[in-house]
mmCIF file of N, CA and C in Angstrom:
data_model
loop_
_atom_site.group_PDB
_atom_site.id
_atom_site.type_symbol
_atom_site.label_atom_id
_atom_site.label_comp_id
_atom_site.label_asym_id
_atom_site.label_seq_id
_atom_site.Cartn_x
_atom_site.Cartn_y
_atom_site.Cartn_z
ATOM 1 N N MET A 14 -7.050 21.473 -4.371
ATOM 2 C CA MET A 14 -7.331 20.083 -4.646
ATOM 3 C C MET A 14 -6.080 19.262 -4.354
ATOM 4 N N GLN A 15 -6.272 18.155 -3.703
ATOM 5 C CA GLN A 15 -5.150 17.331 -3.284
ATOM 6 C C GLN A 15 -5.124 16.047 -4.087
ATOM 7 N N SER A 16 -3.937 15.665 -4.538
ATOM 8 C CA SER A 16 -3.823 14.424 -5.294
ATOM 9 C C SER A 16 -3.336 13.305 -4.376
ATOM 10 N N ASN A 17 -3.615 12.094 -4.791
ATOM 11 C CA ASN A 17 -3.193 10.930 -4.033
ATOM 12 C C ASN A 17 -1.982 10.291 -4.698
ATOM 13 N N MET A 18 -1.090 9.780 -3.877
ATOM 14 C CA MET A 18 0.085 9.096 -4.387
ATOM 15 C C MET A 18 -0.286 7.697 -4.879
ATOM 16 N N MET A 19 -1.214 7.059 -4.159
ATOM 17 C CA MET A 19 -1.639 5.702 -4.468
ATOM 18 C C MET A 19 -2.884 5.408 -3.651
ATOM 19 N N SER A 20 -3.688 4.456 -4.133
ATOM 20 C CA SER A 20 -4.865 4.019 -3.384
ATOM 21 C C SER A 20 -4.850 2.507 -3.253
ATOM 22 N N LEU A 21 -5.167 2.042 -2.056
ATOM 23 C CA LEU A 21 -5.361 0.626 -1.771
ATOM 24 C C LEU A 21 -6.823 0.502 -1.367
ATOM 25 N N GLY A 22 -7.659 -0.007 -2.284
ATOM 26 C CA GLY A 22 -9.096 0.070 -2.057
ATOM 27 C C GLY A 22 -9.476 1.534 -2.019
ATOM 28 N N GLN A 23 -10.221 1.951 -1.012
ATOM 29 C CA GLN A 23 -10.570 3.357 -0.861
ATOM 30 C C GLN A 23 -9.598 4.109 0.040
ATOM 31 N N PHE A 24 -8.577 3.421 0.540
ATOM 32 C CA PHE A 24 -7.578 4.096 1.366
ATOM 33 C C PHE A 24 -6.612 4.824 0.446
ATOM 34 N N ALA A 25 -6.537 6.138 0.572
ATOM 35 C CA ALA A 25 -5.690 6.957 -0.287
ATOM 36 C C ALA A 25 -4.422 7.375 0.449
ATOM 37 N N PHE A 26 -3.280 7.027 -0.113
ATOM 38 C CA PHE A 26 -1.994 7.477 0.414
ATOM 39 C C PHE A 26 -1.724 8.868 -0.133
ATOM 40 N N GLY A 27 -1.378 9.805 0.747
ATOM 41 C CA GLY A 27 -1.085 11.163 0.320
ATOM 42 C C GLY A 27 -0.537 11.966 1.484
ATOM 43 N N LEU A 28 -0.235 13.222 1.238
ATOM 44 C CA LEU A 28 0.354 14.073 2.273
ATOM 45 C C LEU A 28 -0.579 14.239 3.468
ATOM 46 N N ALA A 29 -1.886 14.256 3.229
ATOM 47 C CA ALA A 29 -2.836 14.469 4.328
ATOM 48 C C ALA A 29 -3.155 13.188 5.098
ATOM 49 N N THR A 30 -2.813 12.029 4.532
ATOM 50 C CA THR A 30 -3.146 10.766 5.199
ATOM 51 C C THR A 30 -1.872 10.048 5.633
ATOM 52 N N LEU A 31 -1.261 9.325 4.718
ATOM 53 C CA LEU A 31 -0.059 8.553 5.017
ATOM 54 C C LEU A 31 0.873 8.617 3.815
ATOM 55 N N PRO A 32 1.809 9.566 3.815
ATOM 56 C CA PRO A 32 2.708 9.687 2.664
ATOM 57 C C PRO A 32 3.845 8.672 2.741
ATOM 58 N N PHE A 33 4.118 8.004 1.637
ATOM 59 C CA PHE A 33 5.275 7.112 1.617
ATOM 60 C C PHE A 33 6.379 7.745 0.791
ATOM 61 N N GLU A 34 7.610 7.393 1.129
ATOM 62 C CA GLU A 34 8.772 7.944 0.435
ATOM 63 C C GLU A 34 9.371 6.950 -0.543
ATOM 64 N N THR A 35 9.162 5.659 -0.265
ATOM 65 C CA THR A 35 9.782 4.618 -1.081
ATOM 66 C C THR A 35 8.755 3.551 -1.434
ATOM 67 N N LEU A 36 8.752 3.156 -2.687
ATOM 68 C CA LEU A 36 7.981 2.009 -3.140
ATOM 69 C C LEU A 36 8.988 1.012 -3.697
ATOM 70 N N ARG A 37 9.050 -0.157 -3.071
ATOM 71 C CA ARG A 37 9.980 -1.205 -3.519
ATOM 72 C C ARG A 37 9.151 -2.419 -3.920
ATOM 73 N N ARG A 38 9.331 -2.861 -5.166
ATOM 74 C CA ARG A 38 8.574 -4.013 -5.659
ATOM 75 C C ARG A 38 9.536 -5.144 -5.994
ATOM 76 N N GLN A 39 9.174 -6.359 -5.579
ATOM 77 C CA GLN A 39 9.969 -7.530 -5.899
ATOM 78 C C GLN A 39 9.056 -8.558 -6.552
ATOM 79 N N SER A 40 9.394 -8.948 -7.783
ATOM 80 C CA SER A 40 8.622 -9.941 -8.524
ATOM 81 C C SER A 40 9.478 -11.173 -8.740
ATOM 82 N N GLU A 41 8.841 -12.349 -8.634
ATOM 83 C CA GLU A 41 9.547 -13.616 -8.816
ATOM 84 C C GLU A 41 8.828 -14.448 -9.869
ATOM 85 N N TRP A 42 9.593 -15.323 -10.535
ATOM 86 C CA TRP A 42 9.051 -16.274 -11.483
ATOM 87 C C TRP A 42 9.605 -17.642 -11.129
ATOM 88 N N ARG A 43 8.780 -18.659 -11.293
ATOM 89 C CA ARG A 43 9.159 -20.010 -10.867
ATOM 90 C C ARG A 43 9.757 -20.792 -12.037
ATOM 91 N N HIS A 44 10.970 -21.311 -11.823
ATOM 92 C CA HIS A 44 11.683 -22.126 -12.805
ATOM 93 C C HIS A 44 12.361 -23.286 -12.085
ATOM 94 N N PRO A 45 11.612 -24.299 -11.670
ATOM 95 C CA PRO A 45 12.250 -25.424 -10.978
ATOM 96 C C PRO A 45 13.164 -26.187 -11.932
ATOM 97 N N SER A 46 14.134 -26.890 -11.356
ATOM 98 C CA SER A 46 15.109 -27.608 -12.183
ATOM 99 C C SER A 46 15.084 -29.100 -11.899
ATOM 100 N N ASN A 47 15.495 -29.856 -12.920
ATOM 101 C CA ASN A 47 15.686 -31.300 -12.803
ATOM 102 C C ASN A 47 17.127 -31.600 -13.172
ATOM 103 N N SER A 48 17.805 -32.357 -12.339
ATOM 104 C CA SER A 48 19.203 -32.706 -12.609
ATOM 105 C C SER A 48 19.297 -33.637 -13.803
ATOM 106 N N ARG A 49 20.375 -33.416 -14.598
ATOM 107 C CA ARG A 49 20.668 -34.279 -15.745
ATOM 108 C C ARG A 49 22.147 -34.615 -15.721
ATOM 109 N N VAL A 50 22.513 -35.743 -16.253
ATOM 110 C CA VAL A 50 23.907 -36.195 -16.260
ATOM 111 C C VAL A 50 24.664 -35.482 -17.366
ATOM 112 N N GLY A 51 25.781 -34.852 -17.014
ATOM 113 C CA GLY A 51 26.698 -34.263 -17.980
ATOM 114 C C GLY A 51 26.278 -32.945 -18.581
ATOM 115 N N VAL A 52 25.118 -32.427 -18.263
ATOM 116 C CA VAL A 52 24.658 -31.132 -18.787
ATOM 117 C C VAL A 52 24.011 -30.337 -17.657
ATOM 118 N N ARG A 53 23.728 -29.126 -17.946
ATOM 119 C CA ARG A 53 23.067 -28.282 -16.943
ATOM 120 C C ARG A 53 21.697 -28.841 -16.594
ATOM 121 N N PRO A 54 21.210 -28.491 -15.415
ATOM 122 C CA PRO A 54 19.858 -28.935 -15.052
ATOM 123 C C PRO A 54 18.822 -28.380 -16.032
ATOM 124 N N ALA A 55 17.802 -29.167 -16.284
ATOM 125 C CA ALA A 55 16.696 -28.721 -17.138
ATOM 126 C C ALA A 55 15.758 -27.857 -16.293
ATOM 127 N N ARG A 56 15.332 -26.755 -16.867
ATOM 128 C CA ARG A 56 14.410 -25.860 -16.159
ATOM 129 C C ARG A 56 13.122 -25.725 -16.950
ATOM 130 N N GLN A 57 12.039 -25.558 -16.196
ATOM 131 C CA GLN A 57 10.742 -25.376 -16.815
ATOM 132 C C GLN A 57 10.050 -24.205 -16.144
ATOM 133 N N SER A 58 9.480 -23.331 -16.941
ATOM 134 C CA SER A 58 8.754 -22.180 -16.390
ATOM 135 C C SER A 58 7.375 -22.620 -15.921
ATOM 136 N N LEU A 59 7.082 -22.314 -14.663
ATOM 137 C CA LEU A 59 5.761 -22.615 -14.106
ATOM 138 C C LEU A 59 4.914 -21.355 -13.935
ATOM 139 N N GLY A 60 5.433 -20.227 -14.390
ATOM 140 C CA GLY A 60 4.667 -18.991 -14.313
ATOM 141 C C GLY A 60 5.124 -18.097 -13.173
ATOM 142 N N PRO A 61 4.315 -17.098 -12.874
ATOM 143 C CA PRO A 61 4.711 -16.118 -11.858
ATOM 144 C C PRO A 61 4.748 -16.724 -10.454
ATOM 145 N N GLY A 62 5.636 -16.165 -9.649
ATOM 146 C CA GLY A 62 5.738 -16.535 -8.237
ATOM 147 C C GLY A 62 5.218 -15.388 -7.394
ATOM 148 N N ASN A 63 5.869 -15.149 -6.284
ATOM 149 C CA ASN A 63 5.458 -14.070 -5.386
ATOM 150 C C ASN A 63 5.722 -12.708 -6.007
ATOM 151 N N ASP A 64 4.842 -11.776 -5.724
ATOM 152 C CA ASP A 64 4.994 -10.386 -6.146
ATOM 153 C C ASP A 64 4.670 -9.541 -4.923
ATOM 154 N N THR A 65 5.636 -8.792 -4.432
ATOM 155 C CA THR A 65 5.429 -7.998 -3.225
ATOM 156 C C THR A 65 5.782 -6.540 -3.472
ATOM 157 N N ILE A 66 5.107 -5.680 -2.747
ATOM 158 C CA ILE A 66 5.410 -4.242 -2.751
ATOM 159 C C ILE A 66 5.581 -3.814 -1.305
ATOM 160 N N THR A 67 6.633 -3.056 -1.047
ATOM 161 C CA THR A 67 6.864 -2.484 0.269
ATOM 162 C C THR A 67 6.821 -0.968 0.145
ATOM 163 N N LEU A 68 5.922 -0.358 0.902
ATOM 164 C CA LEU A 68 5.829 1.102 0.976
ATOM 165 C C LEU A 68 6.416 1.529 2.311
ATOM 166 N N SER A 69 7.335 2.473 2.292
ATOM 167 C CA SER A 69 7.906 2.949 3.547
ATOM 168 C C SER A 69 7.984 4.467 3.531
ATOM 169 N N GLY A 70 7.902 5.024 4.721
ATOM 170 C CA GLY A 70 7.948 6.467 4.831
ATOM 171 C C GLY A 70 7.899 6.918 6.269
ATOM 172 N N VAL A 71 7.671 8.212 6.439
ATOM 173 C CA VAL A 71 7.633 8.829 7.756
ATOM 174 C C VAL A 71 6.342 9.632 7.877
ATOM 175 N N LEU A 72 5.654 9.427 8.983
ATOM 176 C CA LEU A 72 4.446 10.176 9.305
ATOM 177 C C LEU A 72 4.773 11.122 10.451
ATOM 178 N N ALA A 73 4.396 12.387 10.296
ATOM 179 C CA ALA A 73 4.602 13.383 11.348
ATOM 180 C C ALA A 73 3.224 13.915 11.753
ATOM 181 N N PRO A 74 2.563 13.239 12.711
ATOM 182 C CA PRO A 74 1.188 13.592 13.063
ATOM 183 C C PRO A 74 0.999 15.046 13.484
ATOM 184 N N GLU A 75 2.044 15.678 14.010
ATOM 185 C CA GLU A 75 1.932 17.084 14.415
ATOM 186 C C GLU A 75 1.688 18.002 13.229
ATOM 187 N N PHE A 76 2.182 17.613 12.069
ATOM 188 C CA PHE A 76 2.117 18.484 10.900
ATOM 189 C C PHE A 76 1.091 18.023 9.876
ATOM 190 N N ARG A 77 1.147 16.752 9.499
ATOM 191 C CA ARG A 77 0.232 16.205 8.498
ATOM 192 C C ARG A 77 -0.025 14.749 8.805
ATOM 193 N N GLY A 78 -1.196 14.300 8.437
ATOM 194 C CA GLY A 78 -1.533 12.907 8.641
ATOM 195 C C GLY A 78 -1.966 12.652 10.077
ATOM 196 N N SER A 79 -2.311 11.397 10.333
ATOM 197 C CA SER A 79 -2.809 11.032 11.643
ATOM 198 C C SER A 79 -2.490 9.570 11.910
ATOM 199 N N THR A 80 -2.356 9.236 13.189
ATOM 200 C CA THR A 80 -2.146 7.836 13.542
ATOM 201 C C THR A 80 -3.392 7.016 13.213
ATOM 202 N N ARG A 81 -4.521 7.657 13.003
ATOM 203 C CA ARG A 81 -5.754 6.966 12.617
ATOM 204 C C ARG A 81 -5.570 6.210 11.301
ATOM 205 N N THR A 82 -4.729 6.734 10.411
ATOM 206 C CA THR A 82 -4.511 6.062 9.131
ATOM 207 C C THR A 82 -3.873 4.685 9.332
ATOM 208 N N LEU A 83 -2.996 4.564 10.309
ATOM 209 C CA LEU A 83 -2.382 3.266 10.600
ATOM 210 C C LEU A 83 -3.417 2.300 11.170
ATOM 211 N N VAL A 84 -4.348 2.827 11.967
ATOM 212 C CA VAL A 84 -5.436 2.011 12.508
ATOM 213 C C VAL A 84 -6.313 1.500 11.358
ATOM 214 N N GLN A 85 -6.613 2.365 10.399
ATOM 215 C CA GLN A 85 -7.431 1.963 9.250
ATOM 216 C C GLN A 85 -6.761 0.832 8.465
ATOM 217 N N LEU A 86 -5.454 0.953 8.248
ATOM 218 C CA LEU A 86 -4.740 -0.104 7.516
ATOM 219 C C LEU A 86 -4.751 -1.419 8.295
ATOM 220 N N ARG A 87 -4.612 -1.345 9.610
ATOM 221 C CA ARG A 87 -4.677 -2.570 10.432
ATOM 222 C C ARG A 87 -6.061 -3.214 10.347
ATOM 223 N N GLU A 88 -7.111 -2.386 10.342
ATOM 224 C CA GLU A 88 -8.469 -2.917 10.208
ATOM 225 C C GLU A 88 -8.649 -3.600 8.859
ATOM 226 N N MET A 89 -8.106 -3.011 7.799
ATOM 227 C CA MET A 89 -8.177 -3.629 6.477
ATOM 228 C C MET A 89 -7.421 -4.959 6.483
ATOM 229 N N ALA A 90 -6.242 -4.986 7.095
ATOM 230 C CA ALA A 90 -5.451 -6.216 7.161
ATOM 231 C C ALA A 90 -6.173 -7.285 7.975
ATOM 232 N N ASN A 91 -6.795 -6.891 9.097
ATOM 233 C CA ASN A 91 -7.525 -7.841 9.945
ATOM 234 C C ASN A 91 -8.683 -8.510 9.207
ATOM 235 N N SER A 92 -9.237 -7.840 8.215
ATOM 236 C CA SER A 92 -10.357 -8.418 7.464
ATOM 237 C C SER A 92 -9.909 -9.590 6.596
ATOM 238 N N GLY A 93 -8.630 -9.636 6.261
ATOM 239 C CA GLY A 93 -8.121 -10.708 5.405
ATOM 240 C C GLY A 93 -8.480 -10.544 3.941
ATOM 241 N N LYS A 94 -9.057 -9.428 3.578
ATOM 242 C CA LYS A 94 -9.501 -9.208 2.200
ATOM 243 C C LYS A 94 -8.384 -8.645 1.329
ATOM 244 N N ALA A 95 -8.586 -8.750 0.027
ATOM 245 C CA ALA A 95 -7.662 -8.178 -0.953
ATOM 246 C C ALA A 95 -8.261 -6.879 -1.482
ATOM 247 N N TRP A 96 -7.380 -5.945 -1.836
ATOM 248 C CA TRP A 96 -7.822 -4.618 -2.269
ATOM 249 C C TRP A 96 -7.141 -4.255 -3.582
ATOM 250 N N ALA A 97 -7.843 -3.509 -4.430
ATOM 251 C CA ALA A 97 -7.250 -3.018 -5.676
ATOM 252 C C ALA A 97 -6.200 -1.963 -5.340
ATOM 253 N N LEU A 98 -5.043 -2.052 -5.997
ATOM 254 C CA LEU A 98 -3.955 -1.096 -5.793
ATOM 255 C C LEU A 98 -3.770 -0.305 -7.085
ATOM 256 N N VAL A 99 -3.909 1.041 -6.974
ATOM 257 C CA VAL A 99 -3.823 1.910 -8.143
ATOM 258 C C VAL A 99 -2.952 3.107 -7.793
ATOM 259 N N SER A 100 -1.993 3.422 -8.670
ATOM 260 C CA SER A 100 -1.133 4.580 -8.415
ATOM 261 C C SER A 100 -1.886 5.866 -8.715
ATOM 262 N N GLY A 101 -1.374 6.973 -8.200
ATOM 263 C CA GLY A 101 -1.981 8.271 -8.458
ATOM 264 C C GLY A 101 -1.930 8.656 -9.925
ATOM 265 N N ALA A 102 -1.008 8.033 -10.680
ATOM 266 C CA ALA A 102 -0.895 8.291 -12.112
ATOM 267 C C ALA A 102 -1.827 7.399 -12.923
ATOM 268 N N GLY A 103 -2.586 6.518 -12.233
ATOM 269 C CA GLY A 103 -3.548 5.670 -12.917
ATOM 270 C C GLY A 103 -3.055 4.268 -13.247
ATOM 271 N N GLU A 104 -1.854 3.905 -12.825
ATOM 272 C CA GLU A 104 -1.339 2.557 -13.079
ATOM 273 C C GLU A 104 -2.048 1.565 -12.164
ATOM 274 N N VAL A 105 -2.677 0.563 -12.760
ATOM 275 C CA VAL A 105 -3.413 -0.444 -12.003
ATOM 276 C C VAL A 105 -2.480 -1.625 -11.741
ATOM 277 N N PHE A 106 -2.265 -1.915 -10.462
ATOM 278 C CA PHE A 106 -1.367 -3.007 -10.076
ATOM 279 C C PHE A 106 -2.114 -4.323 -9.877
ATOM 280 N N GLY A 107 -3.432 -4.293 -9.717
ATOM 281 C CA GLY A 107 -4.212 -5.499 -9.470
ATOM 282 C C GLY A 107 -4.620 -5.593 -8.013
ATOM 283 N N ALA A 108 -4.924 -6.823 -7.562
ATOM 284 C CA ALA A 108 -5.409 -7.058 -6.198
ATOM 285 C C ALA A 108 -4.248 -7.411 -5.273
ATOM 286 N N TRP A 109 -4.266 -6.829 -4.066
ATOM 287 C CA TRP A 109 -3.177 -7.013 -3.105
ATOM 288 C C TRP A 109 -3.738 -7.199 -1.701
ATOM 289 N N VAL A 110 -3.058 -7.990 -0.912
ATOM 290 C CA VAL A 110 -3.400 -8.149 0.500
ATOM 291 C C VAL A 110 -2.310 -7.478 1.331
ATOM 292 N N ILE A 111 -2.662 -7.084 2.550
ATOM 293 C CA ILE A 111 -1.696 -6.511 3.479
ATOM 294 C C ILE A 111 -1.086 -7.658 4.268
ATOM 295 N N GLU A 112 0.225 -7.837 4.119
ATOM 296 C CA GLU A 112 0.921 -8.906 4.845
ATOM 297 C C GLU A 112 1.452 -8.437 6.185
ATOM 298 N N SER A 113 1.958 -7.205 6.233
ATOM 299 C CA SER A 113 2.479 -6.707 7.502
ATOM 300 C C SER A 113 2.536 -5.182 7.496
ATOM 301 N N LEU A 114 2.507 -4.627 8.691
ATOM 302 C CA LEU A 114 2.658 -3.191 8.900
ATOM 303 C C LEU A 114 3.572 -3.018 10.099
ATOM 304 N N THR A 115 4.685 -2.350 9.889
ATOM 305 C CA THR A 115 5.649 -2.097 10.950
ATOM 306 C C THR A 115 5.715 -0.598 11.186
ATOM 307 N N GLU A 116 5.679 -0.199 12.450
ATOM 308 C CA GLU A 116 5.831 1.230 12.752
ATOM 309 C C GLU A 116 6.818 1.400 13.895
ATOM 310 N N THR A 117 7.574 2.473 13.803
ATOM 311 C CA THR A 117 8.533 2.834 14.844
ATOM 312 C C THR A 117 8.219 4.259 15.276
ATOM 313 N N ARG A 118 7.802 4.404 16.513
ATOM 314 C CA ARG A 118 7.441 5.728 17.037
ATOM 315 C C ARG A 118 8.628 6.318 17.784
ATOM 316 N N THR A 119 9.017 7.542 17.401
ATOM 317 C CA THR A 119 10.148 8.218 18.040
ATOM 318 C C THR A 119 9.790 9.674 18.306
ATOM 319 N N VAL A 120 10.704 10.372 18.940
ATOM 320 C CA VAL A 120 10.545 11.770 19.325
ATOM 321 C C VAL A 120 9.215 11.913 20.074
ATOM 322 N N LEU A 121 9.129 11.216 21.196
ATOM 323 C CA LEU A 121 7.902 11.181 21.981
ATOM 324 C C LEU A 121 7.750 12.430 22.844
ATOM 325 N N MET A 122 6.516 12.910 22.939
ATOM 326 C CA MET A 122 6.209 14.057 23.793
ATOM 327 C C MET A 122 5.965 13.558 25.215
ATOM 328 N N ASP A 123 5.771 14.462 26.156
ATOM 329 C CA ASP A 123 5.616 14.069 27.555
ATOM 330 C C ASP A 123 4.380 13.200 27.809
ATOM 331 N N ASN A 124 3.386 13.246 26.904
ATOM 332 C CA ASN A 124 2.205 12.398 27.065
ATOM 333 C C ASN A 124 2.322 11.076 26.300
ATOM 334 N N GLY A 125 3.483 10.845 25.689
ATOM 335 C CA GLY A 125 3.725 9.601 24.956
ATOM 336 C C GLY A 125 3.376 9.663 23.488
ATOM 337 N N ALA A 126 2.770 10.750 23.034
ATOM 338 C CA ALA A 126 2.413 10.880 21.620
ATOM 339 C C ALA A 126 3.675 11.077 20.784
ATOM 340 N N PRO A 127 3.769 10.371 19.664
ATOM 341 C CA PRO A 127 4.968 10.492 18.829
ATOM 342 C C PRO A 127 4.906 11.705 17.915
ATOM 343 N N ARG A 128 6.043 12.291 17.690
ATOM 344 C CA ARG A 128 6.141 13.346 16.689
ATOM 345 C C ARG A 128 6.589 12.775 15.355
ATOM 346 N N ARG A 129 7.154 11.573 15.392
ATOM 347 C CA ARG A 129 7.679 10.931 14.182
ATOM 348 C C ARG A 129 7.334 9.443 14.237
ATOM 349 N N ILE A 130 6.737 8.947 13.148
ATOM 350 C CA ILE A 130 6.429 7.528 13.036
ATOM 351 C C ILE A 130 6.978 7.036 11.695
ATOM 352 N N GLU A 131 7.974 6.182 11.762
ATOM 353 C CA GLU A 131 8.472 5.534 10.551
ATOM 354 C C GLU A 131 7.626 4.285 10.342
ATOM 355 N N PHE A 132 7.231 4.030 9.096
ATOM 356 C CA PHE A 132 6.386 2.868 8.835
ATOM 357 C C PHE A 132 6.875 2.118 7.609
ATOM 358 N N GLU A 133 6.506 0.837 7.581
ATOM 359 C CA GLU A 133 6.769 -0.008 6.423
ATOM 360 C C GLU A 133 5.559 -0.916 6.240
ATOM 361 N N LEU A 134 4.946 -0.842 5.073
ATOM 362 C CA LEU A 134 3.756 -1.627 4.753
ATOM 363 C C LEU A 134 4.125 -2.643 3.687
ATOM 364 N N GLN A 135 3.897 -3.924 3.996
ATOM 365 C CA GLN A 135 4.222 -5.013 3.066
ATOM 366 C C GLN A 135 2.935 -5.519 2.437
ATOM 367 N N LEU A 136 2.860 -5.476 1.095
ATOM 368 C CA LEU A 136 1.705 -5.947 0.340
ATOM 369 C C LEU A 136 2.104 -7.140 -0.516
ATOM 370 N N ALA A 137 1.179 -8.051 -0.762
ATOM 371 C CA ALA A 137 1.430 -9.202 -1.623
ATOM 372 C C ALA A 137 0.310 -9.314 -2.653
ATOM 373 N N ALA A 138 0.682 -9.573 -3.905
ATOM 374 C CA ALA A 138 -0.292 -9.708 -4.978
ATOM 375 C C ALA A 138 -1.051 -11.020 -4.846
ATOM 376 N N VAL A 139 -2.331 -10.958 -5.181
ATOM 377 C CA VAL A 139 -3.189 -12.145 -5.221
ATOM 378 C C VAL A 139 -3.951 -12.103 -6.545
ATOM 379 N N ASP A 140 -4.686 -13.163 -6.832
ATOM 380 C CA ASP A 140 -5.493 -13.184 -8.046
ATOM 381 C C ASP A 140 -6.520 -12.057 -7.998
ATOM 382 N N ASP A 141 -6.696 -11.374 -9.121
ATOM 383 C CA ASP A 141 -7.549 -10.190 -9.174
ATOM 384 C C ASP A 141 -8.985 -10.429 -8.731
ATOM 385 N N GLU A 142 -9.512 -11.632 -8.945
ATOM 386 C CA GLU A 142 -10.900 -11.880 -8.560
ATOM 387 C C GLU A 142 -11.098 -11.875 -7.050
ATOM 388 N N ARG A 143 -10.014 -11.842 -6.277
ATOM 389 C CA ARG A 143 -10.121 -11.770 -4.815
ATOM 390 C C ARG A 143 -10.310 -10.345 -4.302
ATOM 391 N N ALA A 144 -10.198 -9.343 -5.175
ATOM 392 C CA ALA A 144 -10.291 -7.946 -4.737
ATOM 393 C C ALA A 144 -11.664 -7.649 -4.140
ATOM 394 N N GLU A 145 -11.675 -6.943 -3.029
ATOM 395 C CA GLU A 145 -12.896 -6.554 -2.323
ATOM 396 C C GLU A 145 -13.582 -5.440 -3.117
ATOM 397 N N PRO A 146 -14.822 -5.653 -3.591
ATOM 398 C CA PRO A 146 -15.490 -4.644 -4.401
ATOM 399 C C PRO A 146 -15.861 -3.370 -3.642
ATOM 400 N N SER A 147 -15.992 -3.440 -2.312
ATOM 401 C CA SER A 147 -16.395 -2.253 -1.552
ATOM 402 C C SER A 147 -15.259 -1.256 -1.379
ATOM 403 N N GLY A 148 -14.025 -1.670 -1.582
ATOM 404 C CA GLY A 148 -12.900 -0.764 -1.444
ATOM 405 C C GLY A 148 -12.262 -0.756 -0.076
ATOM 406 N N GLY A 149 -12.958 -1.159 0.969
ATOM 407 C CA GLY A 149 -12.331 -1.398 2.242
ATOM 408 C C GLY A 149 -12.365 -0.353 3.317
ATOM 409 N N VAL A 150 -12.475 0.914 2.988
ATOM 410 C CA VAL A 150 -12.489 1.949 4.020
ATOM 411 C C VAL A 150 -13.845 2.622 3.980
ATOM 412 N N ASP A 151 -14.467 2.746 5.124
ATOM 413 C CA ASP A 151 -15.765 3.413 5.200
ATOM 414 C C ASP A 151 -15.582 4.879 4.815
ATOM 415 N N PRO A 152 -16.197 5.334 3.708
ATOM 416 C CA PRO A 152 -16.003 6.717 3.288
ATOM 417 C C PRO A 152 -16.657 7.738 4.217
ATOM 418 N N TRP A 153 -17.589 7.281 5.068
ATOM 419 C CA TRP A 153 -18.241 8.165 6.025
ATOM 420 C C TRP A 153 -18.104 7.573 7.420
ATOM 421 N N PRO A 154 -16.898 7.522 7.954
ATOM 422 C CA PRO A 154 -16.736 6.870 9.256
ATOM 423 C C PRO A 154 -17.435 7.654 10.363
ATOM 424 N N THR A 155 -18.018 6.908 11.297
ATOM 425 C CA THR A 155 -18.650 7.522 12.449
ATOM 426 C C THR A 155 -18.102 6.867 13.700
ATOM 427 N N ASP A 156 -18.023 7.620 14.748
ATOM 428 C CA ASP A 156 -17.531 7.092 16.006
ATOM 429 C C ASP A 156 -18.655 6.649 16.925
ATOM 430 N N ASP A 157 -19.908 6.954 16.546
ATOM 431 C CA ASP A 157 -21.029 6.642 17.425
ATOM 432 C C ASP A 157 -21.652 5.275 17.163
ATOM 433 N N GLY A 158 -21.157 4.539 16.156
ATOM 434 C CA GLY A 158 -21.655 3.206 15.890
ATOM 435 C C GLY A 158 -22.886 3.154 15.011
ATOM 436 N N TRP A 159 -23.494 4.295 14.691
ATOM 437 C CA TRP A 159 -24.674 4.298 13.844
ATOM 438 C C TRP A 159 -24.271 4.120 12.395
ATOM 439 N N GLU A 160 -25.080 3.425 11.651
ATOM 440 C CA GLU A 160 -24.819 3.251 10.226
ATOM 441 C C GLU A 160 -25.107 4.550 9.503
ATOM 442 N N TRP A 161 -24.491 4.751 8.348
ATOM 443 C CA TRP A 161 -24.586 6.019 7.639
ATOM 444 C C TRP A 161 -25.997 6.322 7.126
ATOM 445 N N TRP A 162 -26.831 5.297 6.923
ATOM 446 C CA TRP A 162 -28.155 5.565 6.381
ATOM 447 C C TRP A 162 -29.197 5.907 7.454
ATOM 448 N N LEU A 163 -28.849 5.825 8.704
ATOM 449 C CA LEU A 163 -29.816 6.138 9.771
ATOM 450 C C LEU A 163 -29.815 7.611 10.095
#
């Protein structure tokens, strides 16, 4: 049985799909200021600002995972939808959109296929009600174009 490191909608990050090595989260809070004479500027809390998560790692298609996983993430990003983000330990992060996906392909074989792909996925938090209820990845993908119920 294989465990997942994290799920974005129905896309599961793990050794067999797309393993990440680093999760970096940056949270901001808004405190604009008003200038005052002779004292420090007055600040007022306006609530949360941007909240971003960056997942980065290395994919080695020869051994584990597939470049198809990067295609799936691009398709999810192209939809413009938000997805629920949940860690493998059960921590619910809320709804997130894909802002960017960067990949660097190296150690190329004679046919151009990479042996090493470094990637960085940038996610941004959105209001939870924007989360896509379907989860985003077709659990029964087909290459022939037929729908799963036919």
